[in-house]
Amino acid sequence: MCRAGQQPDPYDADDAQPAGVVFASLLEDSAEELYESAPCGYLSTLMDGTIAKINATLLGWLGLGREAVVGRMRFTDLLTVGGKLYHETHFAPLLRMQGEVSGVALEIRQSGGGRIPVLVSSVVKHGSTGESLLIRSTVFDARQRRAYEEELLRARKEAEGARAEAEADRARLQDALAVLQQSLLPATLPSVPGAEAAVHYRTASPDRLGGDFYDLFPIDGRRFAFFLGDVCGKGPQAAAVTSLTRYTLRAAAVADPDPVSALTTLNQVLHERYTGDDPRYCTVIFGTLDPDPRTGRVTVRLASGGHPPALVLRADGTADFLPTPGGLLVGVLPDATFTTATALLGPGDTLVLYTDGLTEARTGEDRADLYGDEALLDFARGRAGQSPKAVIQALTDLLETFGDGLDDDTALLALGVPARAPRT
């Protein structure tokens, strides 16, 4: 008996004999019984493939009696047509060269016409003098493995189909977004007498609508109006604000082309339309071009509503920002104050407008490392005196260098006066 508080030992001496008896009884199986009832198939064949010995497990899979197999059939007779062909062309030659083959996938035929996928491993037994005596083979049932592989293949095909369908849906969405995006931008820029114009628009992602916008259009027989801006937010809501902004500025310019008046009208419309829990606003530069055919110069009058300042690139190789004092975000307050700035463009001069996607592009691993105004000004000074088209192309190439660092949409608009051809 155990003392108080003492747990009985499962391996106590009193229980050793019964446990040993049970364990010994498990080992009473003879080698022949272990061979016949093994969980896999065993067979031995002569070198010509004639079956000399086969266990009961494999006979049960085949549905055949021992007397119908031993000495009467060859190993290849157990295989399907494809298995026979593979055995003759690959399995047997490899076995003769190496003396063993492991884990070859084949199929054996059942007496009822069924098929069982199996994995076969074979080794050649040699005599004392090195001669080949017989071939011993182990056959493993691979039906569960085959079912698992087929399930994996089915799941893979379903996943590939779902991925292809998702890619097709995405492509259709991108096409629809591209069409909608183009509807928010002018198809082409009009020809301005005595001036040149160039533009570039880049969306940060083809999967969403951009909020940047621009336009250039005639006011009367002489003057032209232009604007470039950025609506807060992305997607359909931003697209709605973009559409409202473009048509409001166009209508305002027809009524009164003064830049301050146009921005004041836009501010009132946006503030009245978007109030309460869904405020919407934008940054924008609006201006007019007044070419003088007599002097070959163009007078630019513009006003800014919270937008980055325009750049003026001069024919003499200098460049600087055009000061636009004041100017709140358009649509934030009911009464916003805007101020007009004026610039005179001569032959070879170019005015460049851009959205903050350019200056806020990331140039390093740290998201705080942005391209910035000073880098843009240095870049512009290196392109001063070039045509609007050349400047826009240079800026487009610059955007490509940012790669993944370009997180926002970017709109670029350049307006300039052609340089005079040298007299001959």
Coordinates of C-alpha atoms in Angstrom, one line a residue:
M1 CA 0.0 0.0 0.0
C2 CA 1.1 3.6 -0.5
R3 CA 1.8 5.8 2.4
A4 CA -0.6 8.8 3.0
G5 CA 0.0 11.5 0.3
Q6 CA 2.1 9.2 -1.9
Q7 CA 1.0 8.7 -5.5
P8 CA 1.2 5.2 -6.9
D9 CA 4.0 4.7 -9.4
P10 CA 2.7 3.5 -12.8
Y11 CA 5.9 1.5 -13.1
D12 CA 5.7 -0.1 -9.7
A13 CA 7.4 -3.5 -9.3
D14 CA 4.0 -5.1 -8.6
D15 CA 2.7 -4.1 -12.0
A16 CA 6.0 -4.9 -14.0
Q17 CA 5.0 -8.4 -14.8
P18 CA 1.5 -7.7 -16.3
A19 CA 2.9 -4.8 -18.3
G20 CA 5.8 -6.9 -19.6
V21 CA 3.4 -9.7 -20.6
V22 CA 1.3 -7.3 -22.6
F23 CA 4.3 -5.8 -24.2
A24 CA 5.7 -9.2 -25.1
S25 CA 2.4 -10.2 -26.6
L26 CA 2.7 -7.4 -29.1
L27 CA 6.0 -8.8 -30.3
E28 CA 4.7 -12.4 -30.9
D29 CA 3.9 -11.6 -34.5
S30 CA 6.2 -13.7 -36.8
A31 CA 8.3 -12.1 -39.5
E32 CA 6.0 -13.7 -42.0
E33 CA 2.9 -12.2 -40.5
L34 CA 4.5 -8.8 -40.4
Y35 CA 5.4 -9.1 -44.0
E36 CA 2.0 -10.2 -45.1
S37 CA 0.0 -7.7 -43.1
A38 CA 2.3 -4.7 -43.5
P39 CA 0.5 -1.3 -44.2
C40 CA 2.3 -1.2 -47.6
G41 CA 2.8 -3.7 -50.5
Y42 CA 5.9 -5.9 -50.8
L43 CA 6.9 -8.0 -53.7
S44 CA 10.1 -9.6 -55.0
T45 CA 10.7 -10.3 -58.7
L46 CA 13.3 -12.0 -60.7
M47 CA 15.5 -9.8 -62.9
D48 CA 13.2 -10.3 -65.8
G49 CA 10.3 -9.0 -63.7
T50 CA 8.6 -12.3 -62.9
I51 CA 6.9 -12.0 -59.5
A52 CA 8.4 -14.5 -57.1
K53 CA 6.9 -13.3 -53.9
I54 CA 4.1 -10.8 -53.0
N55 CA 2.4 -9.9 -49.7
A56 CA -1.3 -10.1 -48.8
T57 CA -1.6 -6.3 -48.6
L58 CA -0.7 -5.8 -52.2
L59 CA -2.8 -8.8 -53.3
G60 CA -5.8 -7.2 -51.6
W61 CA -5.3 -3.9 -53.4
L62 CA -5.1 -5.8 -56.7
G63 CA -8.0 -8.1 -56.0
L64 CA -6.0 -11.1 -57.1
G65 CA -5.1 -14.5 -55.6
R66 CA -1.5 -15.5 -54.9
E67 CA -1.7 -18.4 -57.3
A68 CA -2.7 -16.1 -60.2
V69 CA 0.3 -13.8 -59.6
V70 CA 3.3 -15.6 -58.3
G71 CA 5.3 -17.2 -61.2
R72 CA 2.6 -16.2 -63.7
M73 CA 2.8 -12.4 -63.9
R74 CA 5.5 -9.8 -64.2
F75 CA 5.7 -6.6 -62.3
T76 CA 4.7 -4.6 -65.4
D77 CA 1.5 -6.7 -65.7
L78 CA 0.3 -5.0 -62.6
L79 CA 0.7 -1.5 -64.1
T80 CA -1.5 0.6 -66.3
V81 CA -0.5 1.1 -70.0
G82 CA 1.2 4.4 -69.1
G83 CA 2.9 2.9 -66.2
K84 CA 4.3 0.1 -68.3
L85 CA 5.7 2.6 -70.8
Y86 CA 7.3 4.7 -68.1
H87 CA 8.7 1.5 -66.4
E88 CA 10.4 0.4 -69.6
T89 CA 11.8 3.8 -70.6
H90 CA 12.8 5.2 -67.3
F91 CA 12.2 3.1 -64.2
A92 CA 14.0 -0.1 -65.4
P93 CA 17.0 1.6 -67.0
L94 CA 17.5 3.7 -63.9
L95 CA 17.3 0.7 -61.7
R96 CA 19.9 -1.2 -63.7
M97 CA 22.3 1.8 -63.6
Q98 CA 21.9 2.8 -59.9
G99 CA 20.7 -0.4 -58.3
E100 CA 17.9 1.4 -56.6
V101 CA 15.0 3.7 -57.3
S102 CA 12.9 5.6 -54.7
G103 CA 9.5 7.2 -54.7
V104 CA 8.4 6.8 -58.3
A105 CA 4.8 7.6 -59.0
L106 CA 3.0 4.9 -60.9
E107 CA -0.5 3.4 -61.2
I108 CA -1.5 -0.3 -60.6
R109 CA -4.6 -2.0 -62.1
Q110 CA -7.2 -3.7 -60.0
S111 CA -9.0 -6.8 -61.2
G112 CA -12.3 -4.9 -61.3
G113 CA -10.8 -2.3 -63.7
G114 CA -10.0 0.4 -61.1
R115 CA -6.7 2.2 -60.7
I116 CA -4.7 2.9 -57.6
P117 CA -2.0 5.6 -57.6
V118 CA 1.1 4.3 -55.8
L119 CA 4.7 5.2 -55.0
V120 CA 7.2 2.5 -55.8
S121 CA 10.7 2.0 -54.4
S122 CA 12.9 -0.8 -55.7
V123 CA 16.4 -2.2 -54.9
V124 CA 18.4 -4.9 -56.6
K125 CA 19.7 -7.7 -54.4
H126 CA 23.1 -9.0 -55.3
G127 CA 24.9 -12.3 -54.7
S128 CA 28.2 -12.8 -53.0
T129 CA 30.0 -12.5 -56.3
G130 CA 28.1 -9.3 -57.2
E131 CA 25.7 -10.8 -59.6
S132 CA 22.1 -9.5 -59.6
L133 CA 19.7 -12.0 -58.1
L134 CA 16.3 -10.3 -57.7
I135 CA 14.5 -7.0 -57.2
R136 CA 12.7 -6.1 -54.0
S137 CA 10.0 -3.5 -54.2
T138 CA 7.9 -1.5 -51.8
V139 CA 4.6 -0.1 -52.9
F140 CA 2.8 2.7 -51.0
D141 CA -0.8 3.6 -51.5
A142 CA -0.9 7.2 -52.7
R143 CA -4.7 7.6 -53.1
Q144 CA -4.9 10.0 -50.2
R145 CA -2.0 11.9 -51.5
R146 CA -3.4 12.0 -54.9
A147 CA -6.7 13.3 -53.5
Y148 CA -4.8 16.0 -51.6
E149 CA -2.9 17.0 -54.7
E150 CA -6.1 17.2 -56.7
E151 CA -7.7 19.3 -54.0
L152 CA -4.7 21.6 -54.0
L153 CA -4.8 21.8 -57.8
R154 CA -8.5 22.6 -57.7
A155 CA -8.0 25.3 -55.1
R156 CA -5.1 26.7 -57.1
K157 CA -7.3 26.8 -60.3
E158 CA -10.1 28.5 -58.3
A159 CA -7.6 31.0 -56.9
E160 CA -6.2 31.7 -60.3
G161 CA -9.7 32.2 -61.7
A162 CA -10.6 34.5 -58.9
R163 CA -7.4 36.5 -59.4
A164 CA -8.0 36.7 -63.2
E165 CA -11.5 37.9 -62.6
A166 CA -10.3 40.5 -60.0
E167 CA -7.7 41.7 -62.5
A168 CA -10.4 42.0 -65.2
D169 CA -12.7 43.9 -62.8
R170 CA -9.8 46.2 -61.9
A171 CA -8.9 46.8 -65.6
R172 CA -12.6 47.7 -66.3
L173 CA -12.6 50.0 -63.3
Q174 CA -9.4 51.7 -64.4
D175 CA -10.8 52.2 -67.9
A176 CA -14.0 53.8 -66.4
L177 CA -11.9 56.0 -64.1
A178 CA -9.7 57.1 -67.0
V179 CA -12.7 58.1 -69.1
L180 CA -14.2 60.0 -66.2
Q181 CA -10.9 61.6 -65.4
Q182 CA -10.6 62.8 -69.0
S183 CA -14.1 64.3 -68.8
L184 CA -12.8 66.5 -66.0
L185 CA -10.0 67.9 -68.1
P186 CA -9.9 69.7 -71.5
A187 CA -9.3 67.4 -74.4
T188 CA -6.8 69.8 -76.0
L189 CA -5.4 73.2 -75.3
P190 CA -6.5 76.1 -77.6
S191 CA -4.0 77.9 -79.7
V192 CA -3.1 81.3 -78.1
P193 CA -2.0 83.9 -80.7
G194 CA 1.5 85.1 -79.8
A195 CA 1.9 82.5 -77.0
E196 CA 2.6 78.8 -76.4
A197 CA 1.1 76.4 -73.9
A198 CA 2.0 72.9 -72.7
V199 CA 0.5 70.7 -70.0
H200 CA 1.0 67.4 -68.2
Y201 CA -1.3 65.5 -65.9
R202 CA -0.2 62.5 -63.8
T203 CA -2.4 60.5 -61.4
A204 CA -0.7 58.9 -58.5
S205 CA -2.8 55.7 -58.9
P206 CA -5.0 54.5 -61.8
D207 CA -7.4 53.0 -59.3
R208 CA -8.7 56.4 -58.1
L209 CA -9.9 59.7 -59.5
G210 CA -7.5 62.6 -59.1
G211 CA -8.4 65.9 -57.6
D212 CA -6.1 68.1 -59.7
F213 CA -7.5 70.2 -62.5
Y214 CA -6.5 72.8 -65.2
D215 CA -8.0 74.6 -68.1
L216 CA -7.2 77.2 -70.8
F217 CA -9.9 78.9 -72.8
P218 CA -10.7 82.1 -74.7
I219 CA -12.6 84.9 -73.1
D220 CA -13.1 87.1 -76.1
G221 CA -11.4 87.7 -79.4
R222 CA -8.1 88.8 -77.7
R223 CA -7.8 87.5 -74.1
F224 CA -7.6 84.0 -72.7
A225 CA -8.2 82.7 -69.2
F226 CA -6.4 79.8 -67.4
F227 CA -6.5 78.1 -64.1
L228 CA -4.9 75.2 -62.3
G229 CA -5.8 73.8 -58.9
D230 CA -6.2 71.0 -56.5
V231 CA -9.4 69.8 -54.7
C232 CA -9.1 68.3 -51.2
G233 CA -9.6 64.6 -51.1
K234 CA -9.8 61.9 -53.8
G235 CA -12.4 59.7 -55.4
P236 CA -16.0 60.5 -56.6
Q237 CA -16.5 63.3 -54.1
A238 CA -13.4 65.1 -55.2
A239 CA -14.4 64.6 -58.8
A240 CA -17.8 66.3 -58.1
V241 CA -16.0 69.3 -56.6
T242 CA -13.6 69.4 -59.6
S243 CA -16.5 69.5 -62.0
L244 CA -18.3 72.2 -60.1
T245 CA -15.1 74.2 -59.8
R246 CA -14.2 74.1 -63.5
Y247 CA -17.7 75.1 -64.7
T248 CA -18.0 77.8 -62.1
L249 CA -14.7 79.4 -63.1
R250 CA -15.5 79.2 -66.8
A251 CA -18.9 80.9 -66.2
A252 CA -17.4 83.5 -63.9
A253 CA -14.8 84.4 -66.4
V254 CA -17.4 85.1 -69.1
A255 CA -19.3 87.4 -66.7
D256 CA -16.2 89.1 -65.3
P257 CA -12.7 87.9 -66.3
D258 CA -11.0 89.7 -63.3
P259 CA -9.1 87.0 -61.4
V260 CA -10.2 88.3 -58.0
S261 CA -13.9 88.3 -59.1
A262 CA -13.6 84.8 -60.5
L263 CA -12.1 83.4 -57.3
T264 CA -14.7 85.3 -55.2
T265 CA -17.5 83.7 -57.1
L266 CA -16.0 80.3 -56.8
N267 CA -15.5 80.8 -53.0
Q268 CA -19.2 81.7 -52.6
V269 CA -20.4 78.7 -54.6
L270 CA -18.2 76.1 -52.8
H271 CA -19.0 77.5 -49.4
E272 CA -22.7 77.5 -50.0
R273 CA -22.7 74.1 -51.6
Y274 CA -20.5 72.3 -49.1
T275 CA -21.3 73.2 -45.6
G276 CA -22.0 71.4 -42.3
D277 CA -20.4 68.0 -41.8
D278 CA -19.0 67.7 -45.4
P279 CA -16.9 70.8 -46.0
R280 CA -15.1 70.9 -49.4
Y281 CA -12.5 73.4 -50.6
C282 CA -9.7 73.7 -53.1
T283 CA -6.5 75.6 -53.9
V284 CA -6.4 77.3 -57.3
I285 CA -4.6 79.9 -59.4
F286 CA -6.8 81.8 -61.9
G287 CA -5.4 84.2 -64.4
T288 CA -5.8 85.9 -67.8
L289 CA -3.5 86.2 -70.8
D290 CA -3.6 89.5 -72.8
P291 CA -1.2 89.2 -75.8
D292 CA 0.0 92.4 -77.5
P293 CA 0.7 91.7 -81.2
R294 CA 2.5 95.0 -81.5
T295 CA 5.2 94.4 -78.8
G296 CA 5.1 90.6 -78.9
R297 CA 4.6 90.5 -75.1
V298 CA 1.8 88.9 -73.0
T299 CA 0.4 90.5 -69.9
V300 CA -0.5 88.0 -67.2
R301 CA -2.9 88.9 -64.4
L302 CA -3.6 86.3 -61.8
A303 CA -4.8 85.6 -58.3
S304 CA -4.2 82.7 -56.0
G305 CA -6.4 81.0 -53.5
G306 CA -4.1 79.1 -51.2
H307 CA -2.1 77.6 -54.1
P308 CA 1.7 77.3 -54.5
P309 CA 3.1 80.3 -56.2
A310 CA 3.7 80.3 -60.0
L311 CA 7.2 80.2 -61.4
V312 CA 8.5 82.7 -64.0
L313 CA 11.4 81.5 -66.1
R314 CA 13.1 84.4 -68.0
A315 CA 14.8 84.3 -71.3
D316 CA 18.0 85.8 -69.7
G317 CA 18.4 82.6 -67.6
T318 CA 16.9 83.7 -64.4
A319 CA 13.8 82.2 -62.6
D320 CA 11.9 83.1 -59.5
F321 CA 8.5 82.6 -57.9
L322 CA 5.8 85.2 -58.8
P323 CA 4.6 86.7 -55.5
T324 CA 0.8 86.3 -55.0
P325 CA 0.1 87.9 -51.6
G326 CA -3.0 86.9 -49.6
G327 CA -5.4 84.3 -50.9
L328 CA -7.1 81.9 -48.6
L329 CA -8.2 78.4 -49.4
V330 CA -11.2 78.7 -51.7
G331 CA -14.5 77.6 -50.0
V332 CA -13.4 77.6 -46.4
L333 CA -14.8 81.0 -45.3
P334 CA -17.9 82.8 -46.5
D335 CA -15.8 86.0 -47.2
A336 CA -12.3 85.4 -48.6
T337 CA -9.9 88.1 -49.8
F338 CA -7.8 87.6 -52.9
T339 CA -5.2 89.9 -54.5
T340 CA -4.2 90.3 -58.1
A341 CA -0.6 89.9 -59.2
T342 CA 0.7 91.0 -62.7
A343 CA 3.6 89.7 -64.8
L344 CA 4.8 90.7 -68.2
L345 CA 6.1 87.8 -70.4
G346 CA 8.5 88.7 -73.2
P347 CA 10.0 86.5 -75.9
G348 CA 11.5 83.4 -74.3
D349 CA 9.8 83.9 -71.0
T350 CA 7.6 81.1 -69.5
L351 CA 5.1 81.0 -66.7
V352 CA 4.8 77.6 -64.9
L353 CA 1.9 76.5 -62.7
Y354 CA 2.0 73.2 -60.7
T355 CA 0.2 71.4 -57.9
D356 CA 1.8 70.3 -54.6
G357 CA 2.2 66.8 -55.8
L358 CA 5.5 68.0 -57.3
T359 CA 7.0 69.8 -54.3
E360 CA 5.7 67.2 -51.8
A361 CA 7.1 64.2 -53.6
R362 CA 9.3 62.1 -51.3
T363 CA 12.9 61.9 -52.2
G364 CA 14.2 59.6 -49.5
E365 CA 13.1 56.7 -47.2
D366 CA 11.9 59.1 -44.6
R367 CA 8.5 60.4 -45.5
A368 CA 9.6 63.8 -44.2
D369 CA 12.2 64.2 -47.0
L370 CA 10.3 66.1 -49.6
Y371 CA 11.4 67.7 -52.9
G372 CA 10.5 71.2 -51.8
D373 CA 10.3 74.7 -53.2
E374 CA 14.0 75.4 -53.2
A375 CA 14.9 72.3 -55.2
L376 CA 12.1 73.2 -57.7
L377 CA 13.5 76.8 -58.0
D378 CA 17.0 75.4 -58.7
F379 CA 15.6 73.1 -61.3
A380 CA 13.7 75.9 -63.0
R381 CA 16.7 78.1 -63.1
G382 CA 18.5 75.4 -65.1
R383 CA 15.6 75.4 -67.7
A384 CA 15.1 79.2 -67.9
G385 CA 14.9 80.4 -71.5
Q386 CA 13.4 77.1 -72.8
S387 CA 10.0 76.8 -74.4
P388 CA 6.9 75.8 -72.4
K389 CA 6.9 72.4 -74.1
A390 CA 10.6 71.8 -73.2
V391 CA 10.0 72.9 -69.6
I392 CA 7.0 70.6 -69.2
Q393 CA 9.0 67.7 -70.7
A394 CA 11.8 68.3 -68.2
L395 CA 9.3 68.4 -65.3
T396 CA 7.7 65.2 -66.6
D397 CA 11.1 63.5 -66.6
L398 CA 11.7 64.8 -63.1
L399 CA 8.4 63.2 -61.9
E400 CA 9.6 59.8 -63.3
T401 CA 12.7 60.0 -61.0
F402 CA 10.5 60.1 -57.9
G403 CA 9.0 56.6 -58.5
D404 CA 7.1 55.5 -55.5
G405 CA 7.8 58.8 -53.8
L406 CA 5.1 60.4 -55.9
D407 CA 2.1 60.0 -53.6
D408 CA -0.2 62.6 -55.0
D409 CA -1.6 63.6 -58.3
T410 CA 0.3 66.3 -60.2
A411 CA -0.8 68.8 -62.8
L412 CA 1.6 71.1 -64.7
L413 CA 0.7 74.0 -67.0
A414 CA 3.3 76.2 -68.8
L415 CA 2.4 79.4 -70.7
G416 CA 5.1 81.3 -72.6
V417 CA 6.1 83.6 -75.4
P418 CA 8.1 82.1 -78.3
A419 CA 11.7 83.3 -78.4
R420 CA 12.4 85.6 -81.3
A421 CA 14.4 84.0 -84.1
P422 CA 17.8 85.6 -84.6
R423 CA 18.1 88.0 -87.5
T424 CA 20.2 86.8 -90.5

